[in-house]
Coordinates of C-alpha atoms in Angstrom, one line a residue:
M1 CA 117.3 167.6 75.0
A2 CA 119.5 168.3 72.0
N3 CA 122.0 165.6 73.0
R4 CA 119.3 162.9 73.1
E5 CA 119.4 160.2 70.4
R6 CA 115.6 160.1 70.4
E7 CA 114.1 163.6 70.4
I8 CA 110.5 162.9 69.8
Q9 CA 108.3 161.8 72.7
L10 CA 105.2 159.7 72.1
K11 CA 102.4 159.5 74.7
F12 CA 99.3 157.3 74.9
R13 CA 96.8 156.3 77.6
V14 CA 95.9 152.9 78.8
T15 CA 93.4 151.5 81.3
P16 CA 94.7 149.9 84.6
E17 CA 93.9 146.5 83.1
E18 CA 95.9 147.2 79.9
R19 CA 98.9 148.4 82.0
E20 CA 98.8 145.2 84.1
L21 CA 98.7 143.1 80.8
I22 CA 101.7 145.1 79.4
E23 CA 103.6 144.6 82.7
A24 CA 102.8 140.8 82.7
K25 CA 104.0 140.5 79.1
M26 CA 107.2 142.4 80.0
A27 CA 107.7 140.0 82.9
Q28 CA 107.3 137.0 80.6
L29 CA 110.0 138.4 78.4
G30 CA 112.2 139.3 81.4
T31 CA 112.5 143.0 80.8
Q32 CA 111.8 145.9 83.1
N33 CA 112.4 148.8 80.7
M34 CA 108.9 149.8 79.6
A35 CA 110.1 152.3 77.0
A36 CA 112.4 149.8 75.3
Y37 CA 109.6 147.2 75.4
L38 CA 107.0 149.5 74.0
R39 CA 109.4 150.8 71.3
K40 CA 110.3 147.3 70.2
M41 CA 106.6 146.2 70.1
A42 CA 105.7 149.3 68.1
L43 CA 108.5 148.9 65.6
D44 CA 108.4 145.1 65.1
G45 CA 104.9 144.2 66.2
Y46 CA 106.0 141.1 68.2
V47 CA 108.8 139.8 70.4
V48 CA 109.5 136.1 70.6
R49 CA 111.6 134.5 73.3
L50 CA 112.4 130.9 72.5
E51 CA 113.1 128.4 75.2
L52 CA 116.4 126.9 74.0
P53 CA 116.3 123.7 76.1
E54 CA 113.5 122.3 74.0
L55 CA 115.3 123.2 70.8
R56 CA 118.6 121.7 72.0
E57 CA 116.7 118.5 72.9
M58 CA 115.2 118.4 69.4
V59 CA 118.6 119.0 67.7
A60 CA 120.1 116.1 69.8
L61 CA 117.2 113.8 68.8
L62 CA 117.7 114.8 65.1
R63 CA 121.4 114.0 65.4
R64 CA 120.8 110.6 67.0
S65 CA 118.1 109.8 64.4
S66 CA 120.3 110.8 61.5
N67 CA 123.2 108.7 62.9
N68 CA 121.0 105.7 63.4
L69 CA 119.6 106.0 59.9
N70 CA 123.1 106.3 58.4
Q71 CA 124.3 103.2 60.3
L72 CA 121.3 101.2 59.2
T73 CA 121.7 102.3 55.6
R74 CA 125.4 101.3 55.7
R75 CA 124.5 97.9 57.2
V76 CA 121.8 97.2 54.6
H77 CA 124.2 98.1 51.8
E78 CA 126.9 95.8 53.2
T79 CA 124.7 92.8 54.2
G80 CA 121.6 93.2 52.1
R81 CA 119.5 92.6 55.3
I82 CA 117.3 94.8 57.5
Y83 CA 116.2 93.8 61.0
D84 CA 112.9 94.5 62.7
A85 CA 114.7 95.7 65.8
D86 CA 116.6 98.4 63.8
L87 CA 113.4 99.6 62.2
E88 CA 111.7 99.8 65.6
D89 CA 114.6 101.9 66.9
L90 CA 114.2 104.2 64.0
R91 CA 110.4 104.4 64.5
Q92 CA 110.8 105.2 68.2
G93 CA 113.4 107.9 67.4
Q94 CA 111.0 109.5 64.9
E95 CA 108.2 109.4 67.4
K96 CA 110.3 111.3 69.9
L97 CA 111.2 113.8 67.3
W98 CA 107.5 114.4 66.5
E99 CA 106.7 114.7 70.2
A100 CA 109.4 117.3 70.6
A101 CA 108.3 119.2 67.5
E102 CA 104.6 119.2 68.6
H103 CA 105.7 120.5 72.1
I104 CA 107.7 123.4 70.5
L105 CA 104.9 124.2 68.1
S106 CA 102.3 124.3 70.9
A107 CA 104.5 126.6 72.9
L108 CA 104.9 128.9 69.9
A109 CA 101.1 128.8 69.2
A110 CA 100.5 129.9 72.8
L111 CA 102.5 133.1 72.2
K112 CA 99.5 134.8 70.4

């Protein structure tokens, strides 16, 4: 035992239902090491696993929207004109961004 990094052992009891809930949360996180999971939860209080595909999609939408806005701004400065179709494209891009943001926020809120 003297060679162990962690010398102190902590023990606590749970009901069968609580154990099932702990195991379900471990499965959601994708870990099988209960000691590591419980230690992480005890030290940090929470573990968040973000789904990156939604974030990547939102970043791509942000880039497209920024690019479109920059192109429109350049055109307006050069010609002094703005077209309804350009504004509609911007509006649709912003709508997609809001939808992606709401989806991500809903997923984060469900992590309670």
